[in-house]
């Protein structure tokens, strides 16, 4: 049986850092073993229609950032795609009435490879990357994940929504490398509580009900993958917090299993 996760991908520097968070990702990969594929929705691939990568070849590693050390730009994550799994995903989306297009040229952005480099360091698991559409409300994001719940139940795949629950560059404090601002933790704690209760009504209304939600989530594309990952776990309706930590006061690293 497959599993879905929300994973806060944080700063690109995590790809080359050794922190409790990155060690947790490595441990998670070890526990999961080698799945048939990883299906990953990245906050760094935004499109107006659902897209998915469609290739059996090795992906290009995309460096969609600037101002970081040269070492980071030398990181390569040579995972391959899977046309077979991509076709299956496309069929599930079609059956759910979700227009989807196949992208034969897209590589893996850092929302994908920063996480996968720790979970599957050998890059030996096929990856299908998927875009996110920030024009859709939470209910429709959940529905996108829900369309894949059936696949997760019959195949050994890992579904990941890669983003951030608290992601506000203006609120970051570089004098707090591994500390949490109280408001950021309060928002995440509210979120975790609602997920454990599977209280989708409150979660979909997070902007009104969540404490400090507007400060925590100014760029919705980073937040929305949590609804997709949760939707993919709809048949089980069980949320488990695996990790919670912070960088720079408010940059949240959550790992939630659904």
C-alpha atoms as a printed R data frame, in Angstrom:
    type eleno elety resid chain resno       x      y       z
1   ATOM     1    CA   UNK     A     1   0.000  0.000   0.000
2   ATOM     2    CA   UNK     A     2   1.208  3.472  -0.848
3   ATOM     3    CA   UNK     A     3   1.429  6.463   1.447
4   ATOM     4    CA   UNK     A     4   1.061 10.218   1.097
5   ATOM     5    CA   UNK     A     5   3.043 12.920   2.856
6   ATOM     6    CA   UNK     A     6   3.242 16.654   3.165
7   ATOM     7    CA   UNK     A     7   6.902 17.684   3.369
8   ATOM     8    CA   UNK     A     8   8.095 21.238   3.993
9   ATOM     9    CA   UNK     A     9  11.040 21.600   1.643
10  ATOM    10    CA   UNK     A    10  12.491 24.783   3.195
11  ATOM    11    CA   UNK     A    11  15.640 26.450   1.910
12  ATOM    12    CA   UNK     A    12  17.581 24.912  -1.017
13  ATOM    13    CA   UNK     A    13  20.547 24.725   1.392
14  ATOM    14    CA   UNK     A    14  18.850 21.756   3.057
15  ATOM    15    CA   UNK     A    15  20.106 19.670   0.142
16  ATOM    16    CA   UNK     A    16  23.649 19.891   1.525
17  ATOM    17    CA   UNK     A    17  22.955 20.357   5.235
18  ATOM    18    CA   UNK     A    18  22.959 17.797   8.035
19  ATOM    19    CA   UNK     A    19  20.153 18.766  10.418
20  ATOM    20    CA   UNK     A    20  17.606 16.859  12.525
21  ATOM    21    CA   UNK     A    21  15.137 17.551   9.699
22  ATOM    22    CA   UNK     A    22  17.327 16.128   6.922
23  ATOM    23    CA   UNK     A    23  18.196 13.130   9.095
24  ATOM    24    CA   UNK     A    24  14.456 12.562   9.562
25  ATOM    25    CA   UNK     A    25  14.012 12.554   5.777
26  ATOM    26    CA   UNK     A    26  16.794  9.975   5.381
27  ATOM    27    CA   UNK     A    27  15.244  7.823   8.096
28  ATOM    28    CA   UNK     A    28  11.848  8.105   6.418
29  ATOM    29    CA   UNK     A    29  13.294  6.901   3.117
30  ATOM    30    CA   UNK     A    30  14.893  3.938   4.896
31  ATOM    31    CA   UNK     A    31  11.600  3.030   6.580
32  ATOM    32    CA   UNK     A    32   9.593  3.226   3.367
33  ATOM    33    CA   UNK     A    33  11.994  1.042   1.416
34  ATOM    34    CA   UNK     A    34  12.041  1.267  -2.365
35  ATOM    35    CA   UNK     A    35   8.591  2.113  -3.786
36  ATOM    36    CA   UNK     A    36   7.497  1.683  -7.397
37  ATOM    37    CA   UNK     A    37   7.577  5.466  -7.837
38  ATOM    38    CA   UNK     A    38   7.464  8.823  -6.111
39  ATOM    39    CA   UNK     A    39   4.657 11.137  -7.216
40  ATOM    40    CA   UNK     A    40   5.567 14.662  -6.157
41  ATOM    41    CA   UNK     A    41   3.614 17.926  -6.369
42  ATOM    42    CA   UNK     A    42   6.076 20.831  -6.143
43  ATOM    43    CA   UNK     A    43   5.206 24.390  -5.104
44  ATOM    44    CA   UNK     A    44   7.906 25.502  -7.560
45  ATOM    45    CA   UNK     A    45   6.055 24.283 -10.624
46  ATOM    46    CA   UNK     A    46   3.028 26.500 -11.124
47  ATOM    47    CA   UNK     A    47   0.622 26.067 -14.034
48  ATOM    48    CA   UNK     A    48  -3.004 26.913 -14.842
49  ATOM    49    CA   UNK     A    49  -3.770 23.318 -15.777
50  ATOM    50    CA   UNK     A    50  -2.547 20.176 -14.049
51  ATOM    51    CA   UNK     A    51   0.699 18.989 -15.648
52  ATOM    52    CA   UNK     A    52   2.851 15.945 -15.050
53  ATOM    53    CA   UNK     A    53   6.263 14.897 -16.292
54  ATOM    54    CA   UNK     A    54   6.187 12.314 -19.064
55  ATOM    55    CA   UNK     A    55   9.498 10.619 -19.694
56  ATOM    56    CA   UNK     A    56  11.528  7.505 -18.924
57  ATOM    57    CA   UNK     A    57  14.772  9.481 -19.206
58  ATOM    58    CA   UNK     A    58  17.014 11.021 -16.554
59  ATOM    59    CA   UNK     A    59  15.688 14.407 -15.472
60  ATOM    60    CA   UNK     A    60  17.573 17.666 -15.728
61  ATOM    61    CA   UNK     A    61  18.293 19.130 -12.280
62  ATOM    62    CA   UNK     A    62  16.739 22.623 -12.210
63  ATOM    63    CA   UNK     A    63  18.434 25.316 -10.107
64  ATOM    64    CA   UNK     A    64  15.478 27.640  -9.644
65  ATOM    65    CA   UNK     A    65  17.168 29.996  -7.163
66  ATOM    66    CA   UNK     A    66  20.103 32.381  -6.900
67  ATOM    67    CA   UNK     A    67  22.583 33.754  -4.377
68  ATOM    68    CA   UNK     A    68  23.601 30.432  -2.876
69  ATOM    69    CA   UNK     A    69  27.067 28.796  -2.648
70  ATOM    70    CA   UNK     A    70  28.550 27.182  -5.768
71  ATOM    71    CA   UNK     A    71  28.425 23.810  -4.018
72  ATOM    72    CA   UNK     A    72  24.639 23.854  -4.269
73  ATOM    73    CA   UNK     A    73  24.751 24.374  -8.036
74  ATOM    74    CA   UNK     A    74  26.940 21.292  -8.394
75  ATOM    75    CA   UNK     A    75  24.293 19.031  -6.852
76  ATOM    76    CA   UNK     A    76  22.795 16.685  -9.441
77  ATOM    77    CA   UNK     A    77  19.848 14.401  -8.785
78  ATOM    78    CA   UNK     A    78  19.728 11.975 -11.757
79  ATOM    79    CA   UNK     A    79  16.382 10.290 -11.155
80  ATOM    80    CA   UNK     A    80  14.393  8.896 -14.055
81  ATOM    81    CA   UNK     A    81  10.729  9.292 -14.852
82  ATOM    82    CA   UNK     A    82   8.147  6.606 -15.597
83  ATOM    83    CA   UNK     A    83   5.840  6.880 -18.594
84  ATOM    84    CA   UNK     A    84   3.886  3.862 -17.314
85  ATOM    85    CA   UNK     A    85   3.018  5.488 -13.985
86  ATOM    86    CA   UNK     A    86   2.478  8.866 -15.655
87  ATOM    87    CA   UNK     A    87  -0.092  7.299 -17.990
88  ATOM    88    CA   UNK     A    88  -1.862  5.772 -15.011
89  ATOM    89    CA   UNK     A    89  -1.963  9.143 -13.237
90  ATOM    90    CA   UNK     A    90  -3.265 10.832 -16.374
91  ATOM    91    CA   UNK     A    91  -6.078  8.279 -16.574
92  ATOM    92    CA   UNK     A    92  -7.056  8.813 -12.921
93  ATOM    93    CA   UNK     A    93  -7.190 12.581 -13.398
94  ATOM    94    CA   UNK     A    94  -9.269 12.185 -16.552
95  ATOM    95    CA   UNK     A    95 -11.708  9.901 -14.733
96  ATOM    96    CA   UNK     A    96 -12.047 12.557 -12.013
97  ATOM    97    CA   UNK     A    97 -12.698 15.293 -14.569
98  ATOM    98    CA   UNK     A    98  -9.370 17.057 -13.927
99  ATOM    99    CA   UNK     A    99  -7.838 18.336 -17.216
100 ATOM   100    CA   UNK     A   100  -4.200 17.209 -17.340
101 ATOM   101    CA   UNK     A   101  -1.375 17.546 -19.835
102 ATOM   102    CA   UNK     A   102   1.825 15.552 -20.225
103 ATOM   103    CA   UNK     A   103   5.090 17.526 -20.126
104 ATOM   104    CA   UNK     A   104   8.002 15.791 -21.874
105 ATOM   105    CA   UNK     A   105  10.635 18.479 -21.178
106 ATOM   106    CA   UNK     A   106  10.324 19.461 -17.520
107 ATOM   107    CA   UNK     A   107  13.159 18.589 -15.105
108 ATOM   108    CA   UNK     A   108  13.133 18.411 -11.302
109 ATOM   109    CA   UNK     A   109  13.087 21.737  -9.444
110 ATOM   110    CA   UNK     A   110  14.433 22.176  -5.930
111 ATOM   111    CA   UNK     A   111  11.000 21.570  -4.416
112 ATOM   112    CA   UNK     A   112  11.575 18.004  -5.618
113 ATOM   113    CA   UNK     A   113  15.266 17.211  -5.432
114 ATOM   114    CA   UNK     A   114  16.046 18.863  -2.088
115 ATOM   115    CA   UNK     A   115  13.630 16.412  -0.459
116 ATOM   116    CA   UNK     A   116  14.371 13.369  -2.610
117 ATOM   117    CA   UNK     A   117  18.148 13.683  -2.291
118 ATOM   118    CA   UNK     A   118  17.785 12.786   1.388
119 ATOM   119    CA   UNK     A   119  14.986 10.241   1.092
120 ATOM   120    CA   UNK     A   120  16.435  8.366  -1.904
121 ATOM   121    CA   UNK     A   121  20.094  9.422  -2.179
122 ATOM   122    CA   UNK     A   122  20.813  6.869  -4.923
123 ATOM   123    CA   UNK     A   123  18.168  8.463  -7.186
124 ATOM   124    CA   UNK     A   124  17.057  4.911  -7.980
125 ATOM   125    CA   UNK     A   125  13.295  5.422  -7.606
126 ATOM   126    CA   UNK     A   126  11.275  6.678 -10.613
127 ATOM   127    CA   UNK     A   127   9.802 10.134 -10.071
128 ATOM   128    CA   UNK     A   128   6.740 11.753 -11.599
129 ATOM   129    CA   UNK     A   129   6.673 15.475 -10.866
130 ATOM   130    CA   UNK     A   130   3.401 17.390 -10.920
131 ATOM   131    CA   UNK     A   131   2.539 21.065 -11.057
132 ATOM   132    CA   UNK     A   132   0.268 23.039  -8.722
133 ATOM   133    CA   UNK     A   133  -2.394 25.589  -9.618
134 ATOM   134    CA   UNK     A   134  -2.714 28.411  -7.034
135 ATOM   135    CA   UNK     A   135  -5.916 29.650  -8.699
136 ATOM   136    CA   UNK     A   136  -7.851 26.711  -7.218
137 ATOM   137    CA   UNK     A   137  -9.322 26.862  -3.684
138 ATOM   138    CA   UNK     A   138  -8.416 24.314  -0.994
139 ATOM   139    CA   UNK     A   139 -11.442 22.109  -1.740
140 ATOM   140    CA   UNK     A   140 -10.275 21.593  -5.325
141 ATOM   141    CA   UNK     A   141  -6.674 20.972  -4.260
142 ATOM   142    CA   UNK     A   142  -7.987 18.236  -1.965
143 ATOM   143    CA   UNK     A   143  -9.946 16.790  -4.883
144 ATOM   144    CA   UNK     A   144  -6.753 16.569  -6.976
145 ATOM   145    CA   UNK     A   145  -5.140 14.474  -4.250
146 ATOM   146    CA   UNK     A   146  -8.340 12.475  -3.806
147 ATOM   147    CA   UNK     A   147  -8.164 11.431  -7.466
148 ATOM   148    CA   UNK     A   148  -4.930  9.572  -6.609
149 ATOM   149    CA   UNK     A   149  -6.129  7.938  -3.388
150 ATOM   150    CA   UNK     A   150  -7.154  4.826  -5.335
151 ATOM   151    CA   UNK     A   151  -3.643  4.480  -6.814
152 ATOM   152    CA   UNK     A   152  -2.100  4.836  -3.374
153 ATOM   153    CA   UNK     A   153  -4.285  1.985  -2.148
154 ATOM   154    CA   UNK     A   154  -3.347 -0.511  -4.868
155 ATOM   155    CA   UNK     A   155   0.261  0.390  -5.702
156 ATOM   156    CA   UNK     A   156   3.379  0.854  -3.603
157 ATOM   157    CA   UNK     A   157   3.874  4.522  -4.438
158 ATOM   158    CA   UNK     A   158   4.849  7.494  -2.301
159 ATOM   159    CA   UNK     A   159   2.813 10.656  -2.923
160 ATOM   160    CA   UNK     A   160   4.394 13.898  -1.697
161 ATOM   161    CA   UNK     A   161   3.058 17.419  -1.504
162 ATOM   162    CA   UNK     A   162   6.206 19.550  -1.258
163 ATOM   163    CA   UNK     A   163   5.755 23.101  -0.002
164 ATOM   164    CA   UNK     A   164   5.724 24.993   3.305
165 ATOM   165    CA   UNK     A   165   3.083 25.676   5.936
166 ATOM   166    CA   UNK     A   166   4.812 28.889   7.072
167 ATOM   167    CA   UNK     A   167   6.619 30.628   4.229
168 ATOM   168    CA   UNK     A   168   7.008 34.400   4.536
169 ATOM   169    CA   UNK     A   169  10.413 35.784   3.554
170 ATOM   170    CA   UNK     A   170   9.667 39.152   5.165
171 ATOM   171    CA   UNK     A   171   9.084 37.486   8.524
172 ATOM   172    CA   UNK     A   172  12.297 35.441   8.503
173 ATOM   173    CA   UNK     A   173  14.968 36.305  11.104
174 ATOM   174    CA   UNK     A   174  18.430 35.045  10.141
175 ATOM   175    CA   UNK     A   175  19.556 35.624  13.731
176 ATOM   176    CA   UNK     A   176  17.413 32.621  14.715
177 ATOM   177    CA   UNK     A   177  18.920 29.783  12.647
178 ATOM   178    CA   UNK     A   178  17.074 26.985  14.484
179 ATOM   179    CA   UNK     A   179  14.403 28.736  16.545
180 ATOM   180    CA   UNK     A   180  10.669 29.135  16.067
181 ATOM   181    CA   UNK     A   181   8.727 32.383  16.416
182 ATOM   182    CA   UNK     A   182   5.717 31.775  18.662
183 ATOM   183    CA   UNK     A   183   3.199 32.909  16.033
184 ATOM   184    CA   UNK     A   184   4.603 30.486  13.421
185 ATOM   185    CA   UNK     A   185   4.409 27.544  15.802
186 ATOM   186    CA   UNK     A   186   0.895 28.567  16.886
187 ATOM   187    CA   UNK     A   187  -0.309 28.440  13.288
188 ATOM   188    CA   UNK     A   188   1.338 25.070  12.659
189 ATOM   189    CA   UNK     A   189  -0.004 23.648  15.927
190 ATOM   190    CA   UNK     A   190  -3.523 24.691  14.917
191 ATOM   191    CA   UNK     A   191  -3.007 23.104  11.518
192 ATOM   192    CA   UNK     A   192  -1.695 19.851  12.982
193 ATOM   193    CA   UNK     A   193  -4.630 19.639  15.388
194 ATOM   194    CA   UNK     A   194  -7.178 20.124  12.595
195 ATOM   195    CA   UNK     A   195  -5.453 17.553  10.388
196 ATOM   196    CA   UNK     A   196  -5.416 14.951  13.153
197 ATOM   197    CA   UNK     A   197  -9.168 15.490  13.540
198 ATOM   198    CA   UNK     A   198  -9.520 15.394   9.720
199 ATOM   199    CA   UNK     A   199 -11.463 18.636  10.090
200 ATOM   200    CA   UNK     A   200 -11.480 19.621   6.426
201 ATOM   201    CA   UNK     A   201 -14.166 22.286   6.953
202 ATOM   202    CA   UNK     A   202 -11.870 24.275   9.256
203 ATOM   203    CA   UNK     A   203  -8.789 23.588   7.143
204 ATOM   204    CA   UNK     A   204 -10.450 24.804   3.956
205 ATOM   205    CA   UNK     A   205 -11.357 27.996   5.875
206 ATOM   206    CA   UNK     A   206  -7.811 28.347   7.262
207 ATOM   207    CA   UNK     A   207  -7.479 32.032   6.354
208 ATOM   208    CA   UNK     A   208 -10.338 32.923   8.697
209 ATOM   209    CA   UNK     A   209  -9.889 30.284  11.383
210 ATOM   210    CA   UNK     A   210  -6.129 29.704  11.582
211 ATOM   211    CA   UNK     A   211  -4.171 31.982  13.950
212 ATOM   212    CA   UNK     A   212  -1.739 34.215  11.987
213 ATOM   213    CA   UNK     A   213  -2.748 32.431   8.768
214 ATOM   214    CA   UNK     A   214  -2.416 35.496   6.552
215 ATOM   215    CA   UNK     A   215   1.129 36.156   7.824
216 ATOM   216    CA   UNK     A   216   2.099 32.488   7.551
217 ATOM   217    CA   UNK     A   217   0.810 31.839   4.029
218 ATOM   218    CA   UNK     A   218   1.241 34.899   1.770
219 ATOM   219    CA   UNK     A   219   2.237 32.674  -1.158
220 ATOM   220    CA   UNK     A   220  -0.554 30.156  -1.409
221 ATOM   221    CA   UNK     A   221   1.329 27.923  -3.863
222 ATOM   222    CA   UNK     A   222   3.617 26.815  -1.032
223 ATOM   223    CA   UNK     A   223   0.710 26.056   1.281
224 ATOM   224    CA   UNK     A   224  -1.670 24.293  -1.096
225 ATOM   225    CA   UNK     A   225   0.330 21.019  -1.427
226 ATOM   226    CA   UNK     A   226  -0.847 20.131   2.072
227 ATOM   227    CA   UNK     A   227  -4.415 19.830   0.759
228 ATOM   228    CA   UNK     A   228  -3.284 17.647  -2.154
229 ATOM   229    CA   UNK     A   229  -1.338 15.304   0.133
230 ATOM   230    CA   UNK     A   230  -4.254 15.124   2.545
231 ATOM   231    CA   UNK     A   231  -6.684 14.379  -0.283
232 ATOM   232    CA   UNK     A   232  -4.456 11.499  -1.391
233 ATOM   233    CA   UNK     A   233  -4.942  9.998   2.082
234 ATOM   234    CA   UNK     A   234  -8.717 10.403   1.966
235 ATOM   235    CA   UNK     A   235  -9.486  6.667   2.104
236 ATOM   236    CA   UNK     A   236  -7.670  6.367   5.450
237 ATOM   237    CA   UNK     A   237  -8.381  9.810   6.945
238 ATOM   238    CA   UNK     A   238  -5.506  9.574   9.409
239 ATOM   239    CA   UNK     A   239  -2.822 12.230   9.919
240 ATOM   240    CA   UNK     A   240   0.412 11.627  11.823
241 ATOM   241    CA   UNK     A   241   2.992 14.319  12.583
242 ATOM   242    CA   UNK     A   242   6.483 12.913  11.957
243 ATOM   243    CA   UNK     A   243   8.560 16.075  12.316
244 ATOM   244    CA   UNK     A   244   8.221 19.749  13.267
245 ATOM   245    CA   UNK     A   245  11.134 22.201  13.283
246 ATOM   246    CA   UNK     A   246  11.992 25.705  12.110
247 ATOM   247    CA   UNK     A   247  14.752 27.786  10.592
248 ATOM   248    CA   UNK     A   248  15.087 31.574  10.848
249 ATOM   249    CA   UNK     A   249  12.179 31.962  13.238
250 ATOM   250    CA   UNK     A   250   9.386 31.143  10.849
251 ATOM   251    CA   UNK     A   251  10.494 28.884   7.992
252 ATOM   252    CA   UNK     A   252   8.571 25.752   8.847
253 ATOM   253    CA   UNK     A   253   9.723 22.171   8.319
254 ATOM   254    CA   UNK     A   254   6.809 19.836   8.816
255 ATOM   255    CA   UNK     A   255   6.546 16.201   7.790
256 ATOM   256    CA   UNK     A   256   3.008 14.853   8.003
257 ATOM   257    CA   UNK     A   257   2.004 11.350   6.995
258 ATOM   258    CA   UNK     A   258  -1.520 10.677   5.708
